[in-house]
Tab-separated table of C-alpha atoms in Angstrom:
chain	number	residue	atom	x	y	z
A	10	MET	CA	63.605	108.663	64.116
A	11	ARG	CA	61.555	109.416	61.180
A	12	ARG	CA	58.581	112.005	61.812
A	13	ILE	CA	55.696	109.855	61.346
A	14	GLU	CA	57.863	107.803	64.625
A	15	LYS	CA	57.741	110.251	66.310
A	16	ARG	CA	53.963	111.670	65.742
A	17	HIS	CA	53.213	108.265	67.019
A	18	LEU	CA	54.972	108.405	70.033
A	19	ILE	CA	53.546	111.487	70.696
A	20	GLU	CA	49.780	109.546	69.809
A	21	LEU	CA	50.590	107.164	73.043
A	22	ILE	CA	51.694	109.224	75.044
A	23	GLU	CA	48.199	110.807	74.978
A	24	THR	CA	46.380	107.027	75.768
A	25	LEU	CA	48.595	106.227	78.569
A	26	ASN	CA	47.462	109.894	79.678
A	27	GLN	CA	43.635	108.739	78.535
A	28	ALA	CA	44.582	105.960	80.312
A	29	CYS	CA	45.322	107.335	83.624
A	30	GLU	CA	42.023	110.034	83.596
A	31	THR	CA	40.641	106.550	83.757
A	32	LEU	CA	42.401	105.033	86.792
A	33	MET	CA	41.801	108.473	89.069
A	34	ARG	CA	38.276	107.900	88.674
A	35	GLN	CA	37.919	104.196	89.524
A	36	GLU	CA	37.700	102.811	93.168
A	37	PHE	CA	40.922	101.460	94.602
A	38	ASN	CA	39.617	97.961	94.281
A	39	GLN	CA	40.493	94.924	91.824
A	40	PRO	CA	39.550	96.014	88.972
A	41	PHE	CA	41.980	98.986	89.757
A	42	VAL	CA	44.733	96.587	90.247
A	43	ASP	CA	44.128	95.151	86.625
A	44	LEU	CA	44.193	98.173	84.801
A	45	CYS	CA	47.348	99.636	86.353
A	46	ALA	CA	49.184	95.659	85.510
A	47	ASP	CA	47.185	97.402	81.528
A	48	ILE	CA	49.395	100.683	81.868
A	49	GLN	CA	52.285	98.696	83.166
A	50	ASP	CA	52.139	96.462	79.849
A	51	PHE	CA	50.965	99.672	77.444
A	52	ILE	CA	54.713	101.623	78.886
A	53	SER	CA	56.855	98.926	78.370
A	54	GLY	CA	55.398	98.742	74.556
A	55	CYS	CA	55.824	102.632	74.223
A	56	PHE	CA	59.519	101.489	75.664
A	57	ASP	CA	60.342	99.168	73.207
A	58	TYR	CA	59.070	101.518	70.175
A	59	LEU	CA	60.994	104.231	71.436
A	60	MET	CA	64.177	101.554	71.453
A	61	GLY	CA	63.048	100.672	68.195
A	62	CYS	CA	62.753	104.267	66.331
A	63	THR	CA	65.609	105.609	67.728
A	64	GLY	CA	68.300	103.042	68.619
A	65	LYS	CA	69.673	104.334	72.030
A	66	GLU	CA	68.617	105.191	75.852
A	67	THR	CA	67.467	108.113	75.979
A	68	GLU	CA	66.126	110.780	78.422
A	69	THR	CA	62.110	109.672	77.747
A	70	ALA	CA	62.631	105.722	77.928
A	71	GLY	CA	64.197	107.308	81.557
A	72	LYS	CA	60.334	108.923	81.532
A	73	LEU	CA	59.310	106.269	80.523
A	74	GLN	CA	60.537	104.248	82.858
A	75	GLN	CA	60.198	105.507	85.953
A	76	MET	CA	56.389	106.113	86.033
A	77	TYR	CA	56.566	102.527	84.839
A	78	GLU	CA	58.399	101.651	88.669
A	79	GLN	CA	55.139	104.020	89.891
A	80	LEU	CA	52.486	102.548	89.181
A	81	LEU	CA	53.759	99.534	91.062
A	82	PHE	CA	53.293	102.184	94.391
A	83	VAL	CA	50.272	103.357	92.828
A	84	SER	CA	48.121	99.062	92.230
A	85	ARG	CA	49.699	98.177	96.098
A	86	GLY	CA	47.572	102.473	97.431
A	87	GLU	CA	51.358	103.517	98.599
A	88	ALA	CA	50.590	106.447	96.239
A	89	GLY	CA	47.847	107.861	94.323
A	90	PRO	CA	47.192	108.145	90.743
A	91	GLU	CA	47.174	111.552	89.802
A	92	THR	CA	51.049	110.956	90.567
A	93	LEU	CA	51.037	109.391	86.937
A	94	LYS	CA	49.433	112.802	85.376
A	95	SER	CA	52.803	114.464	86.493
A	96	CYS	CA	53.996	111.724	85.048
A	97	VAL	CA	52.575	112.016	82.205
A	98	CYS	CA	53.159	115.681	81.440
A	99	GLU	CA	57.286	114.698	81.805
A	100	ILE	CA	57.088	111.873	79.255
A	101	ALA	CA	55.541	114.321	76.562
A	102	ALA	CA	57.731	117.078	77.847
A	103	CYS	CA	60.615	115.308	76.710
A	104	ALA	CA	59.530	113.693	74.022
A	105	ARG	CA	58.796	117.186	72.409
A	106	ASP	CA	61.477	118.519	73.475
A	107	GLU	CA	64.269	115.810	72.920
A	108	LEU	CA	62.718	113.408	69.795
A	109	HIS	CA	64.326	115.022	66.322
A	110	PRO	CA	63.731	113.158	63.438
A	111	ASP	CA	67.149	112.552	61.503
A	112	LYS	CA	65.900	110.412	59.099
A	113	ILE	CA	62.556	110.918	56.752
A	114	GLU	CA	62.000	108.885	53.833
A	115	ALA	CA	61.775	109.464	50.042
A	116	ALA	CA	59.193	107.249	47.992
A	117	PHE	CA	59.182	107.916	44.075
A	118	PHE	CA	56.715	106.558	42.235
A	119	CYS	CA	57.167	105.729	37.772
A	120	TYR	CA	55.615	103.215	35.994
A	121	LYS	CA	57.166	103.820	32.419
A	122	ALA	CA	61.079	102.981	32.624
A	123	SER	CA	61.957	105.061	29.138
A	124	MET	CA	59.480	108.383	31.361
A	125	SER	CA	62.221	107.574	34.719
A	126	ASP	CA	64.107	110.763	33.480
A	127	CYS	CA	61.851	113.180	35.399
A	128	LEU	CA	62.528	112.074	38.859
A	129	GLU	CA	66.360	110.351	38.132
A	130	SER	CA	68.808	112.967	39.709
A	131	ILE	CA	66.035	113.990	42.528
A	132	TYR	CA	66.214	110.505	43.250
A	133	ARG	CA	69.760	110.199	43.195
A	134	ALA	CA	70.230	113.260	45.913
A	135	ALA	CA	67.938	111.419	48.187
A	136	LYS	CA	70.033	108.242	48.051
A	137	GLU	CA	73.192	110.089	48.942
A	138	ASP	CA	71.440	111.672	51.379
A	139	PRO	CA	72.732	109.376	54.678
A	140	SER	CA	69.197	110.904	56.490
A	141	CYS	CA	67.139	109.627	53.906
A	142	ASP	CA	65.767	106.267	53.136
A	143	ALA	CA	65.026	106.703	49.625
A	144	TYR	CA	62.719	104.075	47.755
A	145	PHE	CA	61.909	104.206	43.731
A	146	ILE	CA	58.807	102.310	43.307
A	147	PRO	CA	57.633	100.609	39.689
A	148	ILE	CA	54.629	100.920	39.460
A	149	PRO	CA	51.589	98.696	37.207
A	150	TYR	CA	49.634	101.032	34.855
A	151	TYR	CA	46.272	99.765	32.489
A	152	ASP	CA	45.862	100.110	29.307
A	153	ARG	CA	42.445	102.166	27.912
A	154	ASN	CA	39.951	100.160	26.247
A	155	PRO	CA	37.868	102.134	23.758
A	156	ASP	CA	35.231	101.923	26.188
A	157	PHE	CA	38.058	103.699	28.817
A	158	SER	CA	37.343	101.204	30.795
A	159	LEU	CA	41.161	99.351	32.283
A	160	GLY	CA	41.916	97.017	29.822
A	161	GLN	CA	45.851	94.996	30.057
A	162	LEU	CA	47.735	95.210	33.018
A	163	HIS	CA	51.536	96.585	32.728
A	164	TYR	CA	54.072	96.097	34.194
A	165	GLU	CA	57.857	97.053	33.670
A	166	GLY	CA	60.007	96.287	36.860
A	167	GLU	CA	63.321	94.476	37.035
A	168	GLY	CA	64.740	94.366	33.046
A	169	CYS	CA	63.624	97.564	32.400
A	170	TYR	CA	65.969	100.108	34.147
A	171	PRO	CA	69.267	100.305	34.100
A	172	ASP	CA	71.536	98.703	37.244
A	173	THR	CA	72.002	101.917	38.602
A	174	TYR	CA	68.965	101.947	40.236
A	175	GLU	CA	67.934	100.295	42.987
A	176	LEU	CA	64.286	98.772	42.593
A	177	THR	CA	61.245	98.083	44.780
A	178	ASP	CA	58.360	95.828	44.394
A	179	TRP	CA	55.444	97.923	44.104
A	180	GLN	CA	53.555	95.108	46.208
A	181	GLU	CA	56.635	94.646	48.940
A	182	TYR	CA	56.313	98.952	49.889
A	183	ASP	CA	52.814	99.285	51.602
A	184	VAL	CA	52.558	103.161	51.542
A	185	LYS	CA	49.446	103.207	53.590
A	186	THR	CA	51.279	101.540	56.383
A	187	ARG	CA	54.812	103.073	55.901
A	188	GLN	CA	53.657	106.663	55.258
A	189	PRO	CA	56.739	108.323	53.490
A	190	ASP	CA	57.876	111.890	54.432
A	191	ILE	CA	57.799	112.700	50.618
A	192	ILE	CA	55.735	111.204	47.677
A	193	PHE	CA	57.177	112.032	44.000
A	194	ILE	CA	54.922	110.852	41.608
A	195	MET	CA	55.160	112.044	37.834
A	196	ASN	CA	51.417	110.871	36.388
A	197	PRO	CA	49.211	113.746	36.635
A	198	TYR	CA	45.990	112.386	35.316
A	199	ASP	CA	44.917	109.955	37.410
A	200	GLU	CA	41.464	108.362	35.850
A	201	CYS	CA	41.569	111.040	33.132
A	202	ASN	CA	44.266	109.781	30.992
A	203	ARG	CA	42.356	108.599	27.426
A	204	VAL	CA	45.436	105.958	26.340
A	205	THR	CA	46.786	104.464	30.221
A	206	SER	CA	45.605	104.844	33.145
A	207	VAL	CA	48.836	104.022	36.485
A	208	HIS	CA	46.734	102.009	38.508
A	209	PRO	CA	44.046	103.273	40.587
A	210	ASP	CA	46.426	102.782	44.720
A	211	PHE	CA	48.459	105.463	42.768
A	212	TYR	CA	46.582	108.057	41.669
A	213	ALA	CA	47.431	111.422	43.073
A	214	ALA	CA	43.740	111.841	45.324
A	215	GLU	CA	44.968	108.241	46.942
A	216	LEU	CA	48.505	109.174	47.660
A	217	ARG	CA	48.024	113.014	48.943
A	218	LYS	CA	46.458	110.268	52.034
A	219	PHE	CA	49.713	108.887	52.881
A	220	THR	CA	52.079	111.535	53.416
A	221	ASP	CA	53.641	114.621	54.718
A	222	LEU	CA	54.649	115.809	50.840
A	223	LEU	CA	52.958	114.908	47.743
A	224	VAL	CA	54.749	116.690	45.119
A	225	TYR	CA	54.252	116.303	41.829
A	226	VAL	CA	57.180	116.239	38.052
A	227	PRO	CA	56.029	116.105	35.042
A	228	TYR	CA	58.100	113.733	32.588
A	229	PHE	CA	57.591	116.629	30.050
A	230	LEU	CA	59.291	119.644	28.532
A	231	GLU	CA	56.962	122.585	27.728
A	232	GLY	CA	57.717	124.824	25.266
A	233	ALA	CA	56.945	129.007	25.201
A	234	TYR	CA	53.492	127.873	25.821
A	235	ILE	CA	51.728	126.276	28.367
A	236	GLU	CA	49.072	124.283	26.909
A	237	PRO	CA	45.718	124.207	30.242
A	238	VAL	CA	45.423	120.448	29.922
A	239	SER	CA	48.497	119.518	31.306
A	240	VAL	CA	48.218	122.048	33.710
A	241	ILE	CA	45.368	121.638	34.814
A	242	SER	CA	44.975	117.398	36.469
A	243	ALA	CA	45.189	115.533	39.265
A	244	GLY	CA	49.038	116.016	39.767
A	245	VAL	CA	48.882	119.673	39.891
A	246	VAL	CA	45.404	119.768	41.957
A	247	TYR	CA	46.592	116.998	44.661
A	248	ALA	CA	49.877	117.458	44.885
A	249	ASP	CA	51.614	119.694	47.908
A	250	ARG	CA	54.544	121.174	44.856
A	251	THR	CA	54.355	121.148	41.434
A	252	ILE	CA	57.549	121.821	39.945
A	253	VAL	CA	57.726	123.684	36.704
A	254	GLN	CA	60.761	124.242	34.502
A	255	SER	CA	61.123	127.626	34.514
A	256	GLU	CA	60.129	131.196	36.423
A	257	ASP	CA	57.702	132.434	33.391
A	258	ALA	CA	56.472	128.309	33.053
A	259	ARG	CA	54.825	129.385	37.063
A	260	LYS	CA	53.656	132.744	35.618
A	261	GLN	CA	51.347	130.189	32.946
A	262	TYR	CA	50.795	127.860	36.183
A	263	ILE	CA	48.864	129.941	38.124
A	264	GLU	CA	47.424	132.254	35.301
A	265	ILE	CA	45.214	128.922	33.975
A	266	LEU	CA	44.436	127.155	37.929
A	267	SER	CA	43.619	130.741	38.811
A	268	GLY	CA	41.094	130.907	35.431
A	269	LYS	CA	39.976	127.464	36.425
A	270	TYR	CA	39.423	127.140	39.804
A	271	PRO	CA	38.451	130.607	40.445
A	272	ALA	CA	37.188	129.274	44.178
A	273	ILE	CA	40.153	128.905	44.802
A	274	GLU	CA	42.682	131.870	46.788
A	275	ARG	CA	45.316	132.683	43.461
A	276	ASP	CA	48.300	132.344	47.131
A	277	VAL	CA	47.282	128.893	47.495
A	278	TRP	CA	48.988	127.896	43.564
A	279	GLN	CA	51.692	130.429	44.274
A	280	GLU	CA	52.798	129.049	46.843
A	281	LYS	CA	52.568	125.373	45.237
A	282	ILE	CA	54.025	125.995	42.135
A	283	THR	CA	57.363	125.913	42.659
A	284	ALA	CA	60.199	127.184	39.760
A	285	LEU	CA	62.689	125.022	40.130
A	286	GLY	CA	63.623	123.328	36.851
A	287	THR	CA	63.869	119.537	35.403
A	288	PRO	CA	65.965	116.640	36.608
A	289	LYS	CA	65.292	115.855	32.701
A	290	ALA	CA	68.143	118.331	31.694
A	291	ASP	CA	69.775	116.594	33.979
A	292	SER	CA	70.038	113.585	32.478
A	293	VAL	CA	70.358	115.461	29.053
A	294	LEU	CA	73.894	117.469	30.647
A	295	LEU	CA	75.128	114.780	32.574
A	296	ALA	CA	75.279	112.511	29.862
A	297	LYS	CA	78.351	111.064	27.432
A	298	ARG	CA	78.935	109.178	25.059
A	299	ASP	CA	79.034	105.534	25.778
A	300	PHE	CA	80.034	102.960	23.008
A	301	GLY	CA	79.939	99.668	25.228
A	302	GLN	CA	76.230	100.589	26.477
A	303	LEU	CA	74.959	99.645	22.824
A	304	PRO	CA	73.722	96.689	21.062
A	305	ASP	CA	76.427	95.816	19.124
A	306	ALA	CA	74.590	96.491	15.377
A	307	TRP	CA	73.731	99.797	16.667
A	308	ARG	CA	77.920	100.693	17.554
A	309	ALA	CA	78.480	99.229	13.798
A	310	LYS	CA	76.243	100.757	11.960
A	311	LEU	CA	77.631	103.833	13.454
A	312	GLU	CA	80.917	103.002	12.734
A	313	GLU	CA	80.346	102.538	9.795
A	314	GLY	CA	79.909	104.347	6.395
A	315	ALA	CA	81.618	107.634	5.217
A	316	PRO	CA	83.877	109.605	6.744
A	317	GLY	CA	81.706	112.443	8.734
A	318	ARG	CA	78.231	111.140	8.468
A	319	LYS	CA	76.025	112.734	10.266
A	320	VAL	CA	73.411	110.385	13.018
A	321	LEU	CA	69.769	112.446	12.117
A	322	LEU	CA	67.605	112.246	15.788
A	323	TYR	CA	64.534	110.768	14.329
A	324	ASN	CA	61.584	111.733	17.227
A	325	LEU	CA	58.006	111.090	16.596
A	326	SER	CA	55.309	112.189	19.026
A	327	ILE	CA	51.114	111.224	20.176
A	328	GLY	CA	50.198	115.005	19.307
A	329	MET	CA	50.999	114.762	15.768
A	330	ALA	CA	50.655	111.328	15.023
A	331	LEU	CA	46.896	111.620	16.047
A	332	ASN	CA	46.213	115.048	14.761
A	333	SER	CA	47.557	114.546	10.852
A	334	PRO	CA	46.257	112.529	7.903
A	335	ASP	CA	48.340	112.193	6.228
A	336	TYR	CA	50.919	111.295	8.749
A	337	VAL	CA	52.615	106.930	8.011
A	338	LYS	CA	52.471	108.345	4.494
A	339	LYS	CA	54.762	111.974	5.919
A	340	LEU	CA	56.934	109.300	7.611
A	341	ARG	CA	57.314	106.408	4.700
A	342	SER	CA	58.780	109.001	2.486
A	343	VAL	CA	61.289	110.594	4.654
A	344	ILE	CA	63.023	107.095	5.700
A	345	GLU	CA	62.437	106.644	1.269
A	346	LEU	CA	64.109	109.771	0.762
A	347	LEU	CA	66.930	109.325	3.481
A	348	LYS	CA	67.540	105.199	3.372
A	349	ASP	CA	70.489	105.390	0.311
A	350	ARG	CA	72.435	108.358	1.337
A	351	GLU	CA	75.330	107.640	3.023
A	352	ASP	CA	76.375	111.090	4.234
A	353	VAL	CA	73.507	109.886	7.052
A	354	LEU	CA	72.567	107.901	9.323
A	355	LEU	CA	69.259	107.886	10.604
A	356	TRP	CA	68.508	106.625	14.527
A	357	TRP	CA	63.742	106.413	14.776
A	358	ARG	CA	62.980	106.598	18.580
A	359	PRO	CA	59.072	107.296	18.385
A	360	HIS	CA	57.167	108.253	21.314
A	361	PRO	CA	57.051	105.367	23.426
A	362	LEU	CA	52.699	104.913	23.768
A	363	LEU	CA	52.422	105.658	20.185
A	364	GLU	CA	51.685	102.228	19.106
A	365	ASP	CA	48.795	102.361	22.130
A	366	SER	CA	47.692	105.343	21.007
A	367	LEU	CA	47.116	104.513	17.488
A	368	ALA	CA	45.473	101.370	18.082
A	369	LEU	CA	42.794	103.292	21.355
A	370	LEU	CA	42.354	107.064	18.915
A	371	ARG	CA	43.351	105.981	15.184
A	372	ARG	CA	42.701	102.146	13.930
A	373	GLY	CA	43.341	103.169	10.752
A	374	PHE	CA	46.410	104.237	11.280
A	375	LEU	CA	47.648	101.517	13.028
A	376	GLN	CA	47.715	98.799	10.160
A	377	ASP	CA	49.622	100.502	8.003
A	378	TYR	CA	51.711	102.473	10.616
A	379	LYS	CA	53.497	98.703	11.926
A	380	ALA	CA	54.163	97.403	8.440
A	381	LEU	CA	56.478	100.488	7.961
A	382	VAL	CA	58.166	99.868	11.273
A	383	LYS	CA	58.830	96.047	10.294
A	384	GLU	CA	59.576	97.401	7.133
A	385	TYR	CA	62.656	99.628	8.565
A	386	ARG	CA	63.627	96.854	11.164
A	387	GLU	CA	63.913	94.385	8.484
A	388	GLY	CA	65.822	96.595	6.378
A	389	GLN	CA	68.506	96.698	8.475
A	390	TRP	CA	69.943	100.217	7.339
A	391	GLY	CA	69.153	102.599	10.116
A	392	ILE	CA	68.468	102.447	14.262
A	393	TYR	CA	65.385	101.540	15.402
A	394	ASP	CA	65.040	102.509	18.803
A	395	ASP	CA	62.066	102.182	21.396
A	396	SER	CA	64.184	100.841	24.128
A	397	GLU	CA	63.982	102.737	27.647
A	398	ASP	CA	66.776	104.780	27.211
A	399	PHE	CA	66.563	108.142	25.599
A	400	THR	CA	69.774	109.330	26.439
A	401	ARG	CA	72.071	107.039	24.458
A	402	ALA	CA	69.810	108.563	21.630
A	403	ILE	CA	70.689	112.296	22.557
A	404	THR	CA	73.992	111.606	23.103
A	405	PHE	CA	74.846	109.890	19.507
A	406	ALA	CA	72.906	112.021	17.747
A	407	ASP	CA	74.342	115.268	15.576
A	408	ALA	CA	70.966	116.792	15.149
A	409	GLY	CA	66.806	115.995	14.964
A	410	TYR	CA	64.351	116.337	13.475
A	411	GLY	CA	60.622	114.822	13.678
A	412	ASP	CA	57.403	115.923	15.305
A	413	ILE	CA	57.229	118.331	18.443
A	414	GLY	CA	57.590	116.955	21.678
A	415	SER	CA	60.022	117.056	25.126
A	416	LEU	CA	62.776	115.157	23.070
A	417	ASN	CA	63.200	117.501	20.364
A	418	PHE	CA	63.378	120.481	23.590
A	419	LEU	CA	65.679	118.377	24.856
A	420	LEU	CA	68.164	118.313	22.118
A	421	GLN	CA	68.257	121.948	22.132
A	422	MET	CA	69.171	121.317	25.902
A	423	ALA	CA	72.409	119.686	24.879
A	424	GLY	CA	73.361	121.875	22.265
A	425	LYS	CA	71.731	120.210	18.701
A	426	PRO	CA	69.230	121.788	16.517
A	427	VAL	CA	65.958	120.766	15.335
A	428	MET	CA	64.486	120.004	12.373
A	429	ILE	CA	60.051	119.728	13.017
A	430	GLN	CA	58.593	118.238	10.237
A	431	ASN	CA	56.137	118.803	8.343
A	432	THR	CA	53.154	116.346	6.551
A	433	GLY	CA	52.328	118.568	4.157
A	434	THR	CA	55.512	117.883	2.312
A	435	ALA	CA	55.082	114.090	2.030
A	436	GLY	CA	56.031	112.834	-0.259
A	437	LYS	CA	56.719	116.232	-2.745
A	438	GLU	CA	60.448	117.048	-0.253
A	439	PRO	CA	62.042	118.647	-2.807
A	440	GLY	CA	64.876	116.187	-4.022
A	441	MET	CA	68.286	119.471	-4.587
A	442	ALA	CA	69.618	121.546	-1.679
A	443	GLY	CA	70.085	124.746	-2.125
A	444	SER	CA	73.298	126.669	-1.549
A	445	ARG	CA	75.379	127.444	1.162
A	446	GLU	CA	75.092	130.779	1.331
A	447	ASP	CA	71.339	130.168	1.394
A	448	ALA	CA	71.366	128.019	4.042
A	449	ARG	CA	73.984	130.343	6.329
A	450	ALA	CA	71.101	133.077	4.884
A	451	SER	CA	68.227	131.032	6.279
A	452	MET	CA	70.346	130.925	9.871
A	453	GLU	CA	71.115	134.142	9.622
A	454	ARG	CA	67.072	135.419	8.961
A	455	PHE	CA	65.983	132.269	12.228
A	456	ILE	CA	68.246	134.066	14.770
A	457	GLU	CA	66.317	137.184	14.155
A	458	LYS	CA	63.415	135.617	14.568
A	459	GLU	CA	64.428	135.639	18.667
A	460	SER	CA	62.119	132.646	19.116
A	461	TYR	CA	61.648	130.978	22.256
A	462	ASP	CA	62.714	127.607	20.872
A	463	CYS	CA	66.345	129.132	19.404
A	464	TYR	CA	67.908	125.831	17.947
A	465	MET	CA	63.933	124.937	16.283
A	466	LEU	CA	64.413	125.784	12.572
A	467	TYR	CA	60.565	124.273	10.260
A	468	GLU	CA	60.623	121.936	7.586
A	469	SER	CA	59.743	124.497	4.772
A	470	ASP	CA	57.769	123.758	1.677
A	471	ASP	CA	60.479	124.911	-1.005
A	472	THR	CA	58.301	128.369	-1.582
A	473	THR	CA	59.246	130.497	1.675
A	474	GLY	CA	62.482	130.318	1.072
A	475	ASP	CA	63.760	128.381	4.684
A	476	MET	CA	65.448	124.980	4.350
A	477	THR	CA	63.960	121.368	3.376
A	478	LEU	CA	64.490	118.814	4.895
A	479	ILE	CA	67.265	118.262	2.286
A	480	ASP	CA	68.684	121.459	3.047
A	481	TYR	CA	68.832	120.825	6.708
A	482	ILE	CA	71.199	117.430	5.865
A	483	SER	CA	72.974	119.053	3.063
A	484	HIS	CA	74.498	122.125	5.558
A	485	LEU	CA	74.082	120.082	8.614
A	486	ASP	CA	77.802	121.834	9.194
A	487	VAL	CA	76.461	124.968	8.949
A	488	VAL	CA	73.044	124.772	10.717
A	489	LYS	CA	75.357	123.491	13.271
A	490	GLY	CA	77.978	126.222	13.628
A	491	TYR	CA	75.904	127.767	15.888
A	492	GLU	CA	75.254	125.396	18.506
A	493	LYS	CA	77.209	127.737	21.405
A	494	MET	CA	75.467	130.270	21.068
A	495	LEU	CA	72.021	128.747	20.220
A	496	GLY	CA	72.159	125.835	23.205
A	497	GLU	CA	73.379	128.932	26.150
A	498	LYS	CA	70.321	130.926	24.383
A	499	TYR	CA	67.186	128.122	24.873
A	500	ARG	CA	69.275	126.888	28.682
A	501	ALA	CA	68.792	129.977	29.435
A	502	HIS	CA	64.988	129.476	29.279
A	503	PHE	CA	65.192	126.678	32.107
A	504	ALA	CA	66.048	127.190	35.987
A	505	ASN	CA	69.250	125.231	37.522
A	506	ALA	CA	69.938	123.991	33.931
A	507	ASP	CA	73.076	123.516	34.416
A	508	GLY	CA	72.858	119.366	35.757
A	509	SER	CA	71.793	120.405	39.659
A	510	ALA	CA	68.172	120.988	38.962
A	511	GLY	CA	66.972	117.164	41.378
A	512	LYS	CA	69.700	117.824	43.609
A	513	LYS	CA	68.530	121.757	44.418
A	514	ILE	CA	64.427	120.164	43.725
A	515	TYR	CA	65.187	117.511	46.784
A	516	ASP	CA	66.980	120.141	48.355
A	517	ALA	CA	63.830	122.331	48.690
A	518	MET	CA	61.946	119.881	49.431
A	519	LYS	CA	63.346	118.066	52.743
A	520	ARG	CA	63.557	121.856	53.813
A	521	LEU	CA	59.814	122.346	53.800
A	522	LEU	CA	59.696	118.700	55.931
């Protein structure tokens, strides 16, 4: 029996009580007898509903049967209608004491398959719980038109997710009727996203009406400092709980929210914001290399080439693309620099909404960017990855390069180094690497800085004495010599960064019910 089913039964019993009170005010006549019959029909409906919920005989069902029989005596004038009140009281007391919900229903709403990792391990924990019916429901989303109106509709359903997901069609899951006990969401922006919008039926402001517990889990990782734009959102405001990656992140969320909404007691945010880690860490820490799941062309590229060749994951984000005037020029210069090197294989993975964002907000970049992508893909010397599954890129990468973003944070989580590209060096990257001794000295200086991002270097323009891209590639073995130490140091920033975050989030939310 679910919580909503017990609540509904209690409501039915209250309606039964009101009907009995109406009967007590009636004279003994034909309408009185007719009302007795109506109440009997209602009791039969309550009995059938209860049996459908529990699937077994209960004391409450027995009490309903007794009241049904008592109505026969009342309808004949052999007993007074006041005797029915005591029957109702016994039914209500029995239902409250006997009927304990032993099933919960959890619904997971996700609009981008490539971002589903933020919910995946929670969903897995729910599926493994025999007392939970878990539904993973991909939902549709719209592009935004330049005037901010809703544009083309998209839906990523069957075929976009791994077979390990058991998907439920959004048109077959009526959240208003089912009223799941818990709803997990990963999109916090409701109508405020400038690039896309989930279907308005799935805004946080709407979903909160149909569940006891709305839980928002961010689809991104945060750096040392939390940007207010990622905090002050509908998902955080309307959710009963927001799951954040660390206790430090929790403190920053509470400060930002308390400053933005001074009329709301600070205690409200302290209760809402919960530091239990991120399922995104689980997806990386538990993933393993699987050549069998790779396209044949990718597998061939990974297997060919010089001995000891390293895979460099080139990760692009939206923020850098929108704010750097030399962005496409930088991408082209990086590709030209690396395409003929035999010691590195470039694995290019753009943010899944990058082209959509450029089309809406930087149309002048879009044509050049798409031309570069086409040229790179046709050259067939590297891997271009716009698939929904980003974990393959992280598991096969030896190191990362590109923009600040969740993917490069996750590389650190996996104990792999990252270098953030400097768009100011576009077309001017040094062609010769420094010595191994210089690379080792640069790493030691970096470690002494005690950066929050323990394994995230920044590309030098060759005037600061730090590493250039060529230094990084040429002496990657030196950089990777610090993997264990810096990986552990980075993971220490997070709660439950041991592959258990999803299970602990699910268990904690279940206890709240």
